[in-house]
Every structure is written in structure tokens, then in C-alpha cells.
Short mmCIF file of N, CA and C in Angstrom, two decimals:
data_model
loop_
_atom_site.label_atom_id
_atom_site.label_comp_id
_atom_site.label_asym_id
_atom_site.label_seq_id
_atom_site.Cartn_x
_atom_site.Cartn_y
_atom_site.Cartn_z
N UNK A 1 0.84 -1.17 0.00
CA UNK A 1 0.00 0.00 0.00
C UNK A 1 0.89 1.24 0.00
N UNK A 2 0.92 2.02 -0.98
CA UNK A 2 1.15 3.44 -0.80
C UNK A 2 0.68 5.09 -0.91
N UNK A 3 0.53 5.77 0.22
CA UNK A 3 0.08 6.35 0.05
C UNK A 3 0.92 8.05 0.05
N UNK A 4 0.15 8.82 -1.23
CA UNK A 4 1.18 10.09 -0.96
C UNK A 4 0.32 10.91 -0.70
N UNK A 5 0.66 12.27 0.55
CA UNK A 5 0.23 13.57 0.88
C UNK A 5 0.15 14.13 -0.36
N UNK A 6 -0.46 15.30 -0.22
CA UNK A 6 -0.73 16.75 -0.30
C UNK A 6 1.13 17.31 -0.42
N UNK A 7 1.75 17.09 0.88
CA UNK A 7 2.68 18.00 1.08
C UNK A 7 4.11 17.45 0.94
N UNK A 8 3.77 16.29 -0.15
CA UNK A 8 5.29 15.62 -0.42
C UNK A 8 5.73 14.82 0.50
N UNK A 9 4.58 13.95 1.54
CA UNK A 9 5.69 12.99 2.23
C UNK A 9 4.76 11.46 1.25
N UNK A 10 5.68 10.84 1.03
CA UNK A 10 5.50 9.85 0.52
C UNK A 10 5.42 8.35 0.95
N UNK A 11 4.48 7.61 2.35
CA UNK A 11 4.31 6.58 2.52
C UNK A 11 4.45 5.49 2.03
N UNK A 12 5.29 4.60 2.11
CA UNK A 12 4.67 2.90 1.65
C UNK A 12 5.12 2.39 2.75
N UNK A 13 3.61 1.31 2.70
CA UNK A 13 3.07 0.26 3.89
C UNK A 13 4.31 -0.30 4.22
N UNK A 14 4.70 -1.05 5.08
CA UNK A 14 6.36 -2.08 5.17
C UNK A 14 5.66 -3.30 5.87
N UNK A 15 4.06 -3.70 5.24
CA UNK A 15 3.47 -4.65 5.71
C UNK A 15 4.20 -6.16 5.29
N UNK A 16 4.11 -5.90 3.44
CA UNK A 16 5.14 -6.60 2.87
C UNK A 16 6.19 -6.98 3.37
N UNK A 17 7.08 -6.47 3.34
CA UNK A 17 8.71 -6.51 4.03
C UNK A 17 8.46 -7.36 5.45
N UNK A 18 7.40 -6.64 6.60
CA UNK A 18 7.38 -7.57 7.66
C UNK A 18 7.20 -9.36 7.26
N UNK A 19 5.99 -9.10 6.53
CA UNK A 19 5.45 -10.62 5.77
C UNK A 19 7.23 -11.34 5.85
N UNK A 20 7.96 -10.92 4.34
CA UNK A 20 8.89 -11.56 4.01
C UNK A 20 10.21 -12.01 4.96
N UNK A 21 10.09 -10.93 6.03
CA UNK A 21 10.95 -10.88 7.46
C UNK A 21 10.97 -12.31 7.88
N UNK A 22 9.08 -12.29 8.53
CA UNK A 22 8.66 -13.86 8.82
C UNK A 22 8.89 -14.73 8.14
N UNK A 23 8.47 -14.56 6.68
CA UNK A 23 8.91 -15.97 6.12
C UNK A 23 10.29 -16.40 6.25
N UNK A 24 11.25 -15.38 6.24
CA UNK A 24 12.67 -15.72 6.42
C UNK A 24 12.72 -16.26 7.68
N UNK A 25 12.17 -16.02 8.46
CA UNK A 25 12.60 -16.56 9.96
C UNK A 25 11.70 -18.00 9.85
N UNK A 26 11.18 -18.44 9.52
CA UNK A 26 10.47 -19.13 9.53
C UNK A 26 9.32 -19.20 10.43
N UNK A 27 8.86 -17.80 10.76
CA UNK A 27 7.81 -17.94 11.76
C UNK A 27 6.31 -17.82 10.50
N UNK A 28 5.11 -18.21 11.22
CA UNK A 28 4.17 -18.44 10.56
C UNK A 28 3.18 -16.92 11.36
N UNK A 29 2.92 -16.03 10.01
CA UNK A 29 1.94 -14.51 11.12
C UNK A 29 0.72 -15.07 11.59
N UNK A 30 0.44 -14.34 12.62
CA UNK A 30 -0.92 -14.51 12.72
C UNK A 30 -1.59 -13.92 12.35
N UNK A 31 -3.14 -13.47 11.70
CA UNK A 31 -4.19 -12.68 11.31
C UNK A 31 -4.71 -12.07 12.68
N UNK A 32 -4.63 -10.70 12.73
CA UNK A 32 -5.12 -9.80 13.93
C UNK A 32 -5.84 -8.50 13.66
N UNK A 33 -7.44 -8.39 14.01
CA UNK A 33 -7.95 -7.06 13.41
C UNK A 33 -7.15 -6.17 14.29
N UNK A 34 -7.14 -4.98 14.19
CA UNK A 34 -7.18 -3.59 14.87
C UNK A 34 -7.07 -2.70 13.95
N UNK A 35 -8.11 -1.45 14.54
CA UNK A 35 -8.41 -0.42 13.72
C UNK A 35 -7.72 0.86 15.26
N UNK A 36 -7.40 1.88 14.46
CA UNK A 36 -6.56 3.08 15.21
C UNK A 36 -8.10 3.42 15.88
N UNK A 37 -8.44 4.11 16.66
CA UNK A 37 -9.21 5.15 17.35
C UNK A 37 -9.33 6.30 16.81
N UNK A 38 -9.14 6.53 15.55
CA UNK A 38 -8.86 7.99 15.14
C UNK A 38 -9.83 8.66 14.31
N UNK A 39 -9.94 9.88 13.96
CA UNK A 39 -10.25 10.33 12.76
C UNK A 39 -9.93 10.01 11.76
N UNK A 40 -10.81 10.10 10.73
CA UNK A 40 -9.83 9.88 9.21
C UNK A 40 -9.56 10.96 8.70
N UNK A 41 -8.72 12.10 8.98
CA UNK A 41 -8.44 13.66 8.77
C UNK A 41 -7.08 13.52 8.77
N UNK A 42 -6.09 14.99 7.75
CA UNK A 42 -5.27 14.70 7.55
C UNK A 42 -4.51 14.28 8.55
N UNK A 43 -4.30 15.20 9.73
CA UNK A 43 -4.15 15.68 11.24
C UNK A 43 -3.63 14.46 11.98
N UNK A 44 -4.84 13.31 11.86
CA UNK A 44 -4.73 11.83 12.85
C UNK A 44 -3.74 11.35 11.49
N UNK A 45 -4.17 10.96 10.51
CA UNK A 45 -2.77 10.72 9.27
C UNK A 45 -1.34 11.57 9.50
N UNK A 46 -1.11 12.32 10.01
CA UNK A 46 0.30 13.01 10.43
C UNK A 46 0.83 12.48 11.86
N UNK A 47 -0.17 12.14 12.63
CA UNK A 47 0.12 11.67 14.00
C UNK A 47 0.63 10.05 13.72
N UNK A 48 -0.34 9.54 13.21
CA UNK A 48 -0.01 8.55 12.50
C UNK A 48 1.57 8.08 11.99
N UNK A 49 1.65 8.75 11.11
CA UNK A 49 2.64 8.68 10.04
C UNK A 49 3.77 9.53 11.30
N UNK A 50 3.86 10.52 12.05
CA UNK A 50 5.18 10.45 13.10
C UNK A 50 5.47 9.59 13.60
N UNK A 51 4.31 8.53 14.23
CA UNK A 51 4.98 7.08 14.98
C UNK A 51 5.20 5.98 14.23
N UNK A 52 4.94 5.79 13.09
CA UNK A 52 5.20 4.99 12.35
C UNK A 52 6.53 5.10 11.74
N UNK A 53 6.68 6.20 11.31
CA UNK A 53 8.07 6.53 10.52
C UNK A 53 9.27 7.13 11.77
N UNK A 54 8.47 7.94 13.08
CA UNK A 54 9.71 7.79 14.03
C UNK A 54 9.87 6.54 14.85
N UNK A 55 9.31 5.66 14.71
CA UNK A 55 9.69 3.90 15.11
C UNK A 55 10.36 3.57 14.22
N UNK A 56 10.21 3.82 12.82
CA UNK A 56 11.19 3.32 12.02
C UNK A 56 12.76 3.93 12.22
N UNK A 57 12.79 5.00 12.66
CA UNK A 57 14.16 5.70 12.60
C UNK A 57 14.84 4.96 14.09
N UNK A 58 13.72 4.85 14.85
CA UNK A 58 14.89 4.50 15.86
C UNK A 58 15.19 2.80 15.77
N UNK A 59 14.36 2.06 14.68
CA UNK A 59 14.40 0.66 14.66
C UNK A 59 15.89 0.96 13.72
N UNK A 60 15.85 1.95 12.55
CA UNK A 60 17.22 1.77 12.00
C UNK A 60 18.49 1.90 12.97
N UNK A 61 18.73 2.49 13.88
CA UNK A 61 19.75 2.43 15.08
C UNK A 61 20.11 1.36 15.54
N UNK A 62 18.81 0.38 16.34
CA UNK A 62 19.15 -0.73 16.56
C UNK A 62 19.56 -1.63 15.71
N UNK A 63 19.01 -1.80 14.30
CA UNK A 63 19.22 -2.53 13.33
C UNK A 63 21.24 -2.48 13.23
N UNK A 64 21.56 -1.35 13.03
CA UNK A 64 22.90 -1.16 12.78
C UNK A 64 23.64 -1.65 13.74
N UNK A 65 23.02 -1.77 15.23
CA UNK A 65 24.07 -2.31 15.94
C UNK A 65 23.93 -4.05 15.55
N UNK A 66 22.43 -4.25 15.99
CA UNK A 66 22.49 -5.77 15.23
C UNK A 66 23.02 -6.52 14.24
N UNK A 67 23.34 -5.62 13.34
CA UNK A 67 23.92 -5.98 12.33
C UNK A 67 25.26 -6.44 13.17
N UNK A 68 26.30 -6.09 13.74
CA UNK A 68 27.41 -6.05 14.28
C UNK A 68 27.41 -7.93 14.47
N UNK A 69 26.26 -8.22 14.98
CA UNK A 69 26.16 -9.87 15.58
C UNK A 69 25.70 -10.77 14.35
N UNK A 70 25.23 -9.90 13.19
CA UNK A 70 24.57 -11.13 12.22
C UNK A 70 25.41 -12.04 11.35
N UNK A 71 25.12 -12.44 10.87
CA UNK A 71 26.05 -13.06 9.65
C UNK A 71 26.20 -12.11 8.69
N UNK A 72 27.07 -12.49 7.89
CA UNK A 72 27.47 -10.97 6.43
C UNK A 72 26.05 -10.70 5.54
N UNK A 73 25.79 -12.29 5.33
CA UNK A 73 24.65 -12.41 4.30
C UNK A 73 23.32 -12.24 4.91
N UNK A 74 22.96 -12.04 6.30
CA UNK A 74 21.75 -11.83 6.49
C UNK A 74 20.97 -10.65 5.93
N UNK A 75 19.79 -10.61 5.52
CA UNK A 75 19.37 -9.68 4.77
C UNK A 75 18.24 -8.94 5.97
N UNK A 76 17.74 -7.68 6.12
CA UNK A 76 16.90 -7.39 6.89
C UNK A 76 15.87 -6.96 5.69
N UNK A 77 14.51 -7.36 5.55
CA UNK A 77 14.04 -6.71 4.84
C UNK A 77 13.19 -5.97 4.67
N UNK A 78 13.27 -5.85 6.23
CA UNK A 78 12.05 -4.85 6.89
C UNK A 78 12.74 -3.38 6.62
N UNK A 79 14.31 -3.42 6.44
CA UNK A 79 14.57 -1.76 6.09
C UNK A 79 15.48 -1.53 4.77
N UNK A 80 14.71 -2.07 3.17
CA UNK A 80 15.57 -2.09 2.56
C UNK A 80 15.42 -0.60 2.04
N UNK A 81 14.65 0.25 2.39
CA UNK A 81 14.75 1.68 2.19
C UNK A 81 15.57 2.44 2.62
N UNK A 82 16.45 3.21 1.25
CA UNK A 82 18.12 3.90 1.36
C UNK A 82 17.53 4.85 2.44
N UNK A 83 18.73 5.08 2.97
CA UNK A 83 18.55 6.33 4.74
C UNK A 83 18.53 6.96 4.45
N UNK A 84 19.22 8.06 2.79
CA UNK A 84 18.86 8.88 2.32
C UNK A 84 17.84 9.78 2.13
N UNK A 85 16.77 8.36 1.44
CA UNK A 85 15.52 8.57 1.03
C UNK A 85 14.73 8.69 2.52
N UNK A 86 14.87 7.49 3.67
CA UNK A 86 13.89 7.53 4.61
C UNK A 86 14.22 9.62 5.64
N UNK A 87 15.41 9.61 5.65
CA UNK A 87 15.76 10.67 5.66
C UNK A 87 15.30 12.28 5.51
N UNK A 88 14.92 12.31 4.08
CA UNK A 88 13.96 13.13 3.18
C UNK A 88 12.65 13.17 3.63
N UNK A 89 11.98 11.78 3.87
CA UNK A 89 11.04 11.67 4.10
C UNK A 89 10.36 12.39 5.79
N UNK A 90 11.18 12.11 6.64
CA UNK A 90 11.34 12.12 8.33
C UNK A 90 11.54 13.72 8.09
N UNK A 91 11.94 14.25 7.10
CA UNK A 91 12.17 16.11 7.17
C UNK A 91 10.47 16.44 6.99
N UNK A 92 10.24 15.96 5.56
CA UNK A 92 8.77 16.16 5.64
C UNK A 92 7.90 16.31 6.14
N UNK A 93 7.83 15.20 7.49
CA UNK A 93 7.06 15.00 8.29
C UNK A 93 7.23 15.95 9.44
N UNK A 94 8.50 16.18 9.44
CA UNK A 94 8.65 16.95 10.97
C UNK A 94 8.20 18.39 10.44
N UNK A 95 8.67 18.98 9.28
CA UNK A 95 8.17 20.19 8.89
C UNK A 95 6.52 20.15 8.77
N UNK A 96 5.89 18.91 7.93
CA UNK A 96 4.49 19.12 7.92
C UNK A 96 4.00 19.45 9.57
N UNK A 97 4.52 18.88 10.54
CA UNK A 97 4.04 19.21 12.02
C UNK A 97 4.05 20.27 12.66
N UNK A 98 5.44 20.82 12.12
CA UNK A 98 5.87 22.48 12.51
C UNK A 98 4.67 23.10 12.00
N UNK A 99 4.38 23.22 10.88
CA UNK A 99 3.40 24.04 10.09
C UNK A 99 1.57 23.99 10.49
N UNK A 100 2.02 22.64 10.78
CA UNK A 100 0.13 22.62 11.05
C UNK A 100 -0.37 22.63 12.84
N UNK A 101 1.18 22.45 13.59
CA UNK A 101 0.98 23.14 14.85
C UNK A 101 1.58 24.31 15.36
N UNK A 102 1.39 25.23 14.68
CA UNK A 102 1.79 26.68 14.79
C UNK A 102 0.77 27.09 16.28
N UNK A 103 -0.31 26.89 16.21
CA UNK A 103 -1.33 27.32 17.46
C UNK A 103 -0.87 26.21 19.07
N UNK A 104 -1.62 26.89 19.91
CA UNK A 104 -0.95 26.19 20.98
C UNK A 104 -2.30 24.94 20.93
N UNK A 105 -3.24 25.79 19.85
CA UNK A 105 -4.89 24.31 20.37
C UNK A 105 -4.39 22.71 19.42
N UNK A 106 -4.02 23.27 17.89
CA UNK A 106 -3.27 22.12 17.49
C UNK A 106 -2.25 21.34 17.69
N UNK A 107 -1.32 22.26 18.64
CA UNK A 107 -0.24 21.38 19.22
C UNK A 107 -0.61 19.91 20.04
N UNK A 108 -1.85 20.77 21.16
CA UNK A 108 -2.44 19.76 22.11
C UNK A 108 -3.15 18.66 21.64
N UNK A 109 -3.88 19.10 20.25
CA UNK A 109 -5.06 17.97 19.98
C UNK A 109 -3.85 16.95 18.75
N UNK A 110 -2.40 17.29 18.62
CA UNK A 110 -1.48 16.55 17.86
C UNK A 110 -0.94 16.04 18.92
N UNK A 111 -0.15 16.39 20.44
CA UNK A 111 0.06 15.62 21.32
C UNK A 111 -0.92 14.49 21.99
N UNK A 112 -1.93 15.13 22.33
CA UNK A 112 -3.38 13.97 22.53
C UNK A 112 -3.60 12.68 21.76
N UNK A 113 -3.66 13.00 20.19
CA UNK A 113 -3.50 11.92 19.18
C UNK A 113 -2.47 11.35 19.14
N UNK A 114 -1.25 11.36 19.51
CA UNK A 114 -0.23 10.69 19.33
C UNK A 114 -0.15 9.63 20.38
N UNK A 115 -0.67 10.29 21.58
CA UNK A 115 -0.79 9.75 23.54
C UNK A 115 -1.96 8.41 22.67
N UNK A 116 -2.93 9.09 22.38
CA UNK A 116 -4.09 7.97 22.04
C UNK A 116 -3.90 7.00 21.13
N UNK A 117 -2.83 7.21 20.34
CA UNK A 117 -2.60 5.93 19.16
C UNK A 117 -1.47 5.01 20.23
N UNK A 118 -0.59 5.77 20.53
CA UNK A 118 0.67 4.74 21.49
C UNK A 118 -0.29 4.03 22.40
N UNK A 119 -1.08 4.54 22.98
CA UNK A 119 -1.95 3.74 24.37
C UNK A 119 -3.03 2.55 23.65
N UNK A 120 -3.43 3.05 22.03
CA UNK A 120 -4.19 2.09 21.26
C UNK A 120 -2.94 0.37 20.95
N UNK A 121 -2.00 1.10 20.63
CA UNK A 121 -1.00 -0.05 20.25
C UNK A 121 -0.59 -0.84 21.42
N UNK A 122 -0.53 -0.06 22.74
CA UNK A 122 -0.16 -0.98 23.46
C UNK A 122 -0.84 -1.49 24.18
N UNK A 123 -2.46 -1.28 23.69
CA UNK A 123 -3.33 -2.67 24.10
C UNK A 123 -3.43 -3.82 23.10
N UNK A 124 -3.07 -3.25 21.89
CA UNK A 124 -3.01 -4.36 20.87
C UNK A 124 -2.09 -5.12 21.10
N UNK A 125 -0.59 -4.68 21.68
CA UNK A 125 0.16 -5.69 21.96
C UNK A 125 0.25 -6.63 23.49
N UNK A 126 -0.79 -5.81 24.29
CA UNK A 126 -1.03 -6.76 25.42
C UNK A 126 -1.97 -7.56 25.15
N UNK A 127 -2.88 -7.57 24.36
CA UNK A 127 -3.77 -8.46 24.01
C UNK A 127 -3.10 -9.49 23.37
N UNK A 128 -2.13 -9.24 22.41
CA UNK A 128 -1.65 -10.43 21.41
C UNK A 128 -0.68 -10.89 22.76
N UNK A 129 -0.09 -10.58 23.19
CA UNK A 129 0.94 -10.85 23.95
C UNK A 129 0.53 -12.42 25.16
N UNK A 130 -1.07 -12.05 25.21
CA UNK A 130 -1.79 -12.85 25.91
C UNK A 130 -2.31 -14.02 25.22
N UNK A 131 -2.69 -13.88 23.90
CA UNK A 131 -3.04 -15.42 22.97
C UNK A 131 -2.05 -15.54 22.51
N UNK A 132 -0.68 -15.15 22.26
CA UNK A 132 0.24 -15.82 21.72
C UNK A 132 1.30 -16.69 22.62
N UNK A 133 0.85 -17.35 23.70
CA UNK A 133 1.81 -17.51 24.49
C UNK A 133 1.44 -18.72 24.76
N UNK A 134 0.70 -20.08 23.86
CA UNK A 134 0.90 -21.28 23.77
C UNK A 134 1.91 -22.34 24.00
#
């Protein structure tokens, strides 16, 4: 899935890439609904897209040290996107935020949404955390 803004930041899903991660590991996914709590406005899509793409930046950190322990040939393919490019992208986003929380009311209702998606995910992962433990 990809999706592009209005303001030049350019999304694609890394649903794929996880998929192919698993298959490399040989783990089998499980099928799990969850839907965000959000609006569908650009606003909750920017809140969105900061934790998604600033999880990705700090997963590339760890990745690099991991790398240190892997084999030469292991492939990660959850980040085959150049740092360059993810780079470019992470400016986008932080400027689209600057711009659309100029007021102190949008700052709050962009901090609020961000509090409410992290607190959404981490019932999704206490829930899975609880049927996956066969």
C-alpha cells in the first residue's frame, strides 16, 4: 500500500517486508484485526505517520548495531529503504508538524492523538501478547 500527501511525504506500507521478514525466519503470522481510534483527517494521518516513521528511525539504530552480531549475508528486509531517502522523508514530516501546529490548540489535539494511538497499540500488543503464548 502506498500512500502520498498533499505535502510531499511519501508513505509505503512495510506490511510486505514484515510478511517476508517472517517468512525468512520461519515464523508463521498470525491474522489480527485492529483499527486506530482515530479520525480519518489529515491531522490523525500526520500523528499517524510520526509514529510509524519515528519507530522506524529508531528501529534503524538498533538494526545497525544488530547488524554487528549477524552473519554478512543476512538480509533485513524490513529496512531495505536507502537512509537517504527515509531521511527526506522524516524532514517532511517533521516540517508538515511544525506548520500545522503553529497554534498552541493544534499542538495539544497533535500531542493527545499521538498519547491515544501509542496507548491504542499498546493494548493491541497486550492483548496479542496474551493469545500468543501457547
Amino acid at each position: 500500500m502506498k500512500i502520498i500527501f498533499f505535502i510531499n511525504i511519501d508513505f509505503i506500507s512495510r506490511a510486505f517486508d514484515a510478511l517476508e521478514e517472517l517468512k525468512y525466519m520461519k515464523k508463521t503470522p498470525s491474522l489480527l484485526n485492529f483499527k486506530l481510534p482515530i479520525n480519518d483527517d489529515f491531522e490523525s494521518c500526520l500523528c499517524a505517520l510520526y509514529i510509524l516513521e519515528g519507530s522506524r528511525h529508531g528501529a534503524l539504530v538498533i538494526q545497525k548495531k544488530i547488524k554487528e552480531y549477524m552473519p554478512s549475508n543476512h538480509q533485513f528486509y524490513f529496512f531495505k529503504t536507502d537512509i537517504n531517502t527515509f531521511m527526506k522523508q522524516w524532514s517532511f514530516i517533521v516540517n508538515a508538524i511544525e506548520s500545522s501546529n503553529e497554534d498552541s490548540q493544534n499542538q495539544e489535539k497533535f500531542i493527545n492523538t499521538v498519547n491515544l494511538i501509542y496507548t491504542s497499540i499498546q493494548r493491541f500488543y497486550d492483548e496479542y501478547s496474551t493469545i500468543s503464548t501457547n
